[in-house]
Amino acid sequence: MTYFASIKTTDRVTFNGAEVSRINPVKDRGSESVTHYLLSVQNPDHGVDIRRFRADEIPHLLDSELLIVERGYYSPAQQMDRAMFGTDEMFGATKKRRSRVDLIMFLCRRMAHYRARGMILTRDGVQARRAELDQEYKIYQARRDYVTETANATQRLKPLPSNDVLLEYYRKFRKGDQKAGVFCPPRARSVDLGEQAVEDQNFVLRCLQLYLNPAFSKSEVATNTVSEVEKENERRRAAGFQVLIDVKSARTYERWIDKYLDPFTVAVKREGLAKAKAKFRSVEQGLTASFPGELVIFDAWQVHVLSLNVSRAAWNRMTPEQRAKVKRVRRWVVVAIDVATRMILGFAFCPAPNQEASLACLRMCFADKTPLLREVGLSKSSWDNRAYVHMVSTDSGSEFGKSPFGGSRFVEAVRILSGSLLNAVTGVAELRAHIERLFRTFELKWARHLPGWTAGAVHLRNDRKPGAEACLTDDDLQRLFVEFVADYNASPHRGLGGATPSGTWAKLSKHEQFDLSALPGPQALREACGRSHAAGVSEAGIRFEGLTYSNEFIRNQRRAPGVDRIAQPGEKLEIVVDPVNLGAISVVAKDELISVPCLDETMRGKSLAWWKAEKARRKAEAAPDVADHAEARSEARERWRGEAKAIADSAGITMDGRSDEEVACLRKELEFGKGAHEEPFVGRDEYVDPLQTGYATGFDESSTASVPSPPSGDDPPNAPVEPIPSIASARTARAAARNPDPETFHDHQRSSERDGKNPRQCGRNHCLGYLLL
């Protein structure tokens, strides 16, 4: 299976921030294996570049977030989100329509380019540029649709539209503020011919809802409905509305009560929940799954164990009086279980159910959890169980958002990670039978064997006293839970026919729909499950926990005008950090998330907890060395600071302003050498010809147009050929044009050469203007 076999029409692929319109795998003719991938990448000039990468380079591009696959980017749900917060989204546009609009936008941008170069907006003016425009149009289509430099006979290209159509496109493009949405048809409101009849029937049904009140009988409700319908018709006649509601008899409305009202709702309202359950109850086994990741159920369970509200390290430092004041609490744990294999994919402890814990549990479903086993001393177990989650099932608990269909971070995280959400009601265990049975397993095989067990009810404790037995701290409880999960994953399961969850995972992971390449990338995980922090922008970049994050976008913010900055001077930026991976952060800028990598590439895959422990370890190791040299440091500091101040006071040093030439020179010094860590990724098989790109001489191809041609046959045989001007001669000419006294400049240059000096190395006050040239 190739890396991009699971890409759908609703997915979006970007390389280094530019959209990739097509990915073409190149196969070896002998072995039929994919050796390279050709990518059609949009460039800043609104064209398309063809990038060639080996198959073994793709994992590096995905891990370093140079190549990002955004699942469901063009889905209706995400289109609606972008349409609500932006004006550039073509809401409702299909892939075919987006391709057509992209071609029109390319033609409009080229028309704007030729217009800036003097093209007249007439038929004859467009005809003068038609040959160049046609050639660019063909090259753009070949690169975008077929990943080739030029199209062959088997590739069909769209012909260039007529001059009138091009002018119409450009006028609409300019009038629409250069937005692509002007070329999409307006959203039409659907009209239902029976809409009024449906509204009339709904009015009658709202009147029949009075039957849900046990105080009214069917006949009373039917009589009242006839009266309400007649009043509504009178109101419509007075308003001049010609469509009236057909008045039925009272007996007909009595039959409508049994026909249209929900019988379970009627039974609950009029007879009570107990009779309604006895009348309509049915038992099912719940949802099933056939491969890992098809269905993952989330829920929270209050641990039936009293624990100490303190860490083990703090408990060991306490006195007996302080330990007596420590509270005994019952923690909650949010758990995610895979239905197909009964494998526990994630967990998170919390004092009370909250969305942060549910997001941490969701993030753990896509991470390798084997290091947790190694930390507790288990060397024979592994927990590297990850899968692309197709559906997430939850209840309406507060840990998954009080507004399950909007305003919940957990719901948005599931949507970003391209999973479907099944939100069920709370209190119905049959809808989540697998995880409810798992909580029963926690109770019987784990919690009752721990000190401080409270049991599910008081009468089940027997002689156990949870308050007197409570001795587990928070980190003890989590460590014991990790050890029990390793025991559970390797134990036989009755629902699996006696097999273990780990063995079932290894067996079902060979299913054709199980694809690890479809796992969300680091950017999607950070956006979905990350934590928000405030940070400022310094000259080095964004500082977070002693790490530096920077790219071209962050550096340009310091020199951008105040109105264009994402944060005003003195304000802090909002960043999103993935606590499991510190390789990059996301900066919130104008309702968008911009990925900013860490300058220390070794931080990829390192967690925030590990980094804090590493900093504490380094500080502890350096503390004795700092203490040994404290006196020497204090003596030397006082000495050099005093001498520097005395010398400055005696010399009378003051700060002088800088000229415009010095400011320009300082700007060049500021920009020189920055961004060395952001060299564009070039594949090992991508060849760059220095003669064609101009890297060898520093000139582009257009500069060759100024080179004089050799003498033709009509020129005299001894006609001198004009030499090509060099860089030095061009600089001298510009300096002479700016100097009001040419003789002074030439005398100065000859005197410098006679003294054996380089004119560039002479005094700054005399040659500052020549250096800037």
PDB file of N, CA, C and O in Angstrom, residues 676-709:
ATOM      1  N   ALA A 676      19.055  30.161   8.170  1.00  0.00           N
ATOM      2  CA  ALA A 676      19.901  29.085   7.637  1.00  0.00           C
ATOM      3  C   ALA A 676      19.319  27.715   7.945  1.00  0.00           C
ATOM      4  O   ALA A 676      19.541  26.767   7.213  1.00  0.00           O
ATOM      5  N   HIS A 677      18.544  27.609   9.049  1.00  0.00           N
ATOM      6  CA  HIS A 677      17.948  26.319   9.399  1.00  0.00           C
ATOM      7  C   HIS A 677      16.693  26.029   8.596  1.00  0.00           C
ATOM      8  O   HIS A 677      16.102  24.965   8.751  1.00  0.00           O
ATOM      9  N   GLU A 678      16.247  26.968   7.745  1.00  0.00           N
ATOM     10  CA  GLU A 678      15.025  26.781   6.977  1.00  0.00           C
ATOM     11  C   GLU A 678      15.316  26.611   5.498  1.00  0.00           C
ATOM     12  O   GLU A 678      14.583  27.093   4.644  1.00  0.00           O
ATOM     13  N   GLU A 679      16.400  25.980   5.174  1.00  0.00           N
ATOM     14  CA  GLU A 679      16.681  25.728   3.768  1.00  0.00           C
ATOM     15  C   GLU A 679      15.605  24.825   3.189  1.00  0.00           C
ATOM     16  O   GLU A 679      15.184  23.857   3.818  1.00  0.00           O
ATOM     17  N   PRO A 680      15.099  25.150   2.000  1.00  0.00           N
ATOM     18  CA  PRO A 680      14.024  24.323   1.426  1.00  0.00           C
ATOM     19  C   PRO A 680      14.483  22.893   1.212  1.00  0.00           C
ATOM     20  O   PRO A 680      15.626  22.641   0.828  1.00  0.00           O
ATOM     21  N   PHE A 681      13.584  21.959   1.500  1.00  0.00           N
ATOM     22  CA  PHE A 681      13.913  20.542   1.368  1.00  0.00           C
ATOM     23  C   PHE A 681      14.039  20.199  -0.108  1.00  0.00           C
ATOM     24  O   PHE A 681      13.134  20.442  -0.902  1.00  0.00           O
ATOM     25  N   VAL A 682      15.174  19.645  -0.482  1.00  0.00           N
ATOM     26  CA  VAL A 682      15.450  19.215  -1.850  1.00  0.00           C
ATOM     27  C   VAL A 682      15.709  17.722  -1.813  1.00  0.00           C
ATOM     28  O   VAL A 682      16.541  17.235  -1.054  1.00  0.00           O
ATOM     29  N   GLY A 683      14.941  16.981  -2.610  1.00  0.00           N
ATOM     30  CA  GLY A 683      15.102  15.539  -2.646  1.00  0.00           C
ATOM     31  C   GLY A 683      16.462  15.122  -3.174  1.00  0.00           C
ATOM     32  O   GLY A 683      17.131  15.865  -3.917  1.00  0.00           O
ATOM     33  N   ARG A 684      16.879  13.944  -2.786  1.00  0.00           N
ATOM     34  CA  ARG A 684      18.199  13.473  -3.224  1.00  0.00           C
ATOM     35  C   ARG A 684      18.266  13.257  -4.729  1.00  0.00           C
ATOM     36  O   ARG A 684      19.341  13.265  -5.309  1.00  0.00           O
ATOM     37  N   ASP A 685      17.128  13.048  -5.371  1.00  0.00           N
ATOM     38  CA  ASP A 685      17.114  12.843  -6.823  1.00  0.00           C
ATOM     39  C   ASP A 685      16.658  14.077  -7.580  1.00  0.00           C
ATOM     40  O   ASP A 685      16.464  14.029  -8.789  1.00  0.00           O
ATOM     41  N   GLU A 686      16.452  15.190  -6.884  1.00  0.00           N
ATOM     42  CA  GLU A 686      16.086  16.434  -7.573  1.00  0.00           C
ATOM     43  C   GLU A 686      17.367  17.166  -7.976  1.00  0.00           C
ATOM     44  O   GLU A 686      18.186  17.526  -7.116  1.00  0.00           O
ATOM     45  N   TYR A 687      17.543  17.429  -9.272  1.00  0.00           N
ATOM     46  CA  TYR A 687      18.745  18.076  -9.777  1.00  0.00           C
ATOM     47  C   TYR A 687      18.433  19.525 -10.113  1.00  0.00           C
ATOM     48  O   TYR A 687      17.402  19.820 -10.735  1.00  0.00           O
ATOM     49  N   VAL A 688      19.291  20.449  -9.697  1.00  0.00           N
ATOM     50  CA  VAL A 688      19.145  21.867  -9.972  1.00  0.00           C
ATOM     51  C   VAL A 688      20.319  22.304 -10.836  1.00  0.00           C
ATOM     52  O   VAL A 688      21.482  22.222 -10.407  1.00  0.00           O
ATOM     53  N   ASP A 689      20.021  22.733 -12.051  1.00  0.00           N
ATOM     54  CA  ASP A 689      21.058  23.176 -12.983  1.00  0.00           C
ATOM     55  C   ASP A 689      21.430  24.613 -12.653  1.00  0.00           C
ATOM     56  O   ASP A 689      20.593  25.517 -12.773  1.00  0.00           O
ATOM     57  N   PRO A 690      22.670  24.891 -12.228  1.00  0.00           N
ATOM     58  CA  PRO A 690      23.023  26.275 -11.852  1.00  0.00           C
ATOM     59  C   PRO A 690      23.023  27.221 -13.033  1.00  0.00           C
ATOM     60  O   PRO A 690      22.824  28.418 -12.872  1.00  0.00           O
ATOM     61  N   LEU A 691      23.269  26.713 -14.269  1.00  0.00           N
ATOM     62  CA  LEU A 691      23.275  27.607 -15.422  1.00  0.00           C
ATOM     63  C   LEU A 691      21.863  28.074 -15.781  1.00  0.00           C
ATOM     64  O   LEU A 691      21.670  29.205 -16.224  1.00  0.00           O
ATOM     65  N   GLN A 692      20.876  27.206 -15.573  1.00  0.00           N
ATOM     66  CA  GLN A 692      19.507  27.578 -15.886  1.00  0.00           C
ATOM     67  C   GLN A 692      18.881  28.427 -14.792  1.00  0.00           C
ATOM     68  O   GLN A 692      18.102  29.329 -15.072  1.00  0.00           O
ATOM     69  N   THR A 693      19.194  28.136 -13.528  1.00  0.00           N
ATOM     70  CA  THR A 693      18.592  28.892 -12.433  1.00  0.00           C
ATOM     71  C   THR A 693      19.357  30.163 -12.099  1.00  0.00           C
ATOM     72  O   THR A 693      18.859  31.004 -11.373  1.00  0.00           O
ATOM     73  N   GLY A 694      20.592  30.309 -12.598  1.00  0.00           N
ATOM     74  CA  GLY A 694      21.344  31.529 -12.328  1.00  0.00           C
ATOM     75  C   GLY A 694      22.074  31.530 -11.012  1.00  0.00           C
ATOM     76  O   GLY A 694      22.502  32.570 -10.546  1.00  0.00           O
ATOM     77  N   TYR A 695      22.243  30.354 -10.358  1.00  0.00           N
ATOM     78  CA  TYR A 695      22.925  30.317  -9.064  1.00  0.00           C
ATOM     79  C   TYR A 695      24.431  30.531  -9.218  1.00  0.00           C
ATOM     80  O   TYR A 695      25.105  30.945  -8.305  1.00  0.00           O
ATOM     81  N   ALA A 696      24.952  30.201 -10.415  1.00  0.00           N
ATOM     82  CA  ALA A 696      26.404  30.290 -10.582  1.00  0.00           C
ATOM     83  C   ALA A 696      26.866  31.731 -10.703  1.00  0.00           C
ATOM     84  O   ALA A 696      27.900  32.114 -10.181  1.00  0.00           O
ATOM     85  N   THR A 697      26.098  32.566 -11.413  1.00  0.00           N
ATOM     86  CA  THR A 697      26.537  33.937 -11.657  1.00  0.00           C
ATOM     87  C   THR A 697      25.785  34.959 -10.845  1.00  0.00           C
ATOM     88  O   THR A 697      26.195  36.100 -10.755  1.00  0.00           O
ATOM     89  N   GLY A 698      24.642  34.583 -10.276  1.00  0.00           N
ATOM     90  CA  GLY A 698      23.874  35.544  -9.516  1.00  0.00           C
ATOM     91  C   GLY A 698      22.881  36.304 -10.350  1.00  0.00           C
ATOM     92  O   GLY A 698      22.194  37.182  -9.850  1.00  0.00           O
ATOM     93  N   PHE A 699      22.772  36.006 -11.654  1.00  0.00           N
ATOM     94  CA  PHE A 699      21.819  36.677 -12.530  1.00  0.00           C
ATOM     95  C   PHE A 699      20.774  35.671 -12.969  1.00  0.00           C
ATOM     96  O   PHE A 699      21.031  34.483 -13.040  1.00  0.00           O
ATOM     97  N   ASP A 700      19.553  36.139 -13.259  1.00  0.00           N
ATOM     98  CA  ASP A 700      18.535  35.254 -13.800  1.00  0.00           C
ATOM     99  C   ASP A 700      18.622  35.241 -15.312  1.00  0.00           C
ATOM    100  O   ASP A 700      19.436  35.925 -15.922  1.00  0.00           O
ATOM    101  N   GLU A 701      17.729  34.458 -15.958  1.00  0.00           N
ATOM    102  CA  GLU A 701      17.803  34.290 -17.395  1.00  0.00           C
ATOM    103  C   GLU A 701      17.461  35.573 -18.135  1.00  0.00           C
ATOM    104  O   GLU A 701      17.881  35.784 -19.258  1.00  0.00           O
ATOM    105  N   SER A 702      16.622  36.409 -17.478  1.00  0.00           N
ATOM    106  CA  SER A 702      16.232  37.638 -18.154  1.00  0.00           C
ATOM    107  C   SER A 702      17.403  38.594 -18.343  1.00  0.00           C
ATOM    108  O   SER A 702      17.383  39.466 -19.204  1.00  0.00           O
ATOM    109  N   SER A 703      18.470  38.433 -17.499  1.00  0.00           N
ATOM    110  CA  SER A 703      19.606  39.329 -17.624  1.00  0.00           C
ATOM    111  C   SER A 703      20.408  39.071 -18.895  1.00  0.00           C
ATOM    112  O   SER A 703      21.182  39.908 -19.321  1.00  0.00           O
ATOM    113  N   THR A 704      20.233  37.905 -19.511  1.00  0.00           N
ATOM    114  CA  THR A 704      20.975  37.616 -20.738  1.00  0.00           C
ATOM    115  C   THR A 704      20.464  38.421 -21.920  1.00  0.00           C
ATOM    116  O   THR A 704      21.117  38.481 -22.948  1.00  0.00           O
ATOM    117  N   ALA A 705      19.276  39.048 -21.735  1.00  0.00           N
ATOM    118  CA  ALA A 705      18.760  39.827 -22.852  1.00  0.00           C
ATOM    119  C   ALA A 705      19.578  41.079 -23.103  1.00  0.00           C
ATOM    120  O   ALA A 705      19.562  41.641 -24.197  1.00  0.00           O
ATOM    121  N   SER A 706      20.322  41.563 -22.116  1.00  0.00           N
ATOM    122  CA  SER A 706      21.126  42.766 -22.278  1.00  0.00           C
ATOM    123  C   SER A 706      22.497  42.495 -22.874  1.00  0.00           C
ATOM    124  O   SER A 706      23.245  43.413 -23.137  1.00  0.00           O
ATOM    125  N   VAL A 707      22.862  41.215 -23.088  1.00  0.00           N
ATOM    126  CA  VAL A 707      24.165  40.896 -23.666  1.00  0.00           C
ATOM    127  C   VAL A 707      24.143  41.213 -25.157  1.00  0.00           C
ATOM    128  O   VAL A 707      23.269  40.732 -25.883  1.00  0.00           O
ATOM    129  N   PRO A 708      25.032  42.034 -25.686  1.00  0.00           N
ATOM    130  CA  PRO A 708      25.023  42.380 -27.122  1.00  0.00           C
ATOM    131  C   PRO A 708      25.359  41.175 -27.970  1.00  0.00           C
ATOM    132  O   PRO A 708      26.149  40.324 -27.599  1.00  0.00           O
ATOM    133  N   SER A 709      24.701  41.090 -29.121  1.00  0.00           N
ATOM    134  CA  SER A 709      24.922  39.983 -30.047  1.00  0.00           C
ATOM    135  C   SER A 709      26.175  40.239 -30.873  1.00  0.00           C
ATOM    136  O   SER A 709      26.624  41.374 -31.028  1.00  0.00           O
TER     137      SER A 709
END
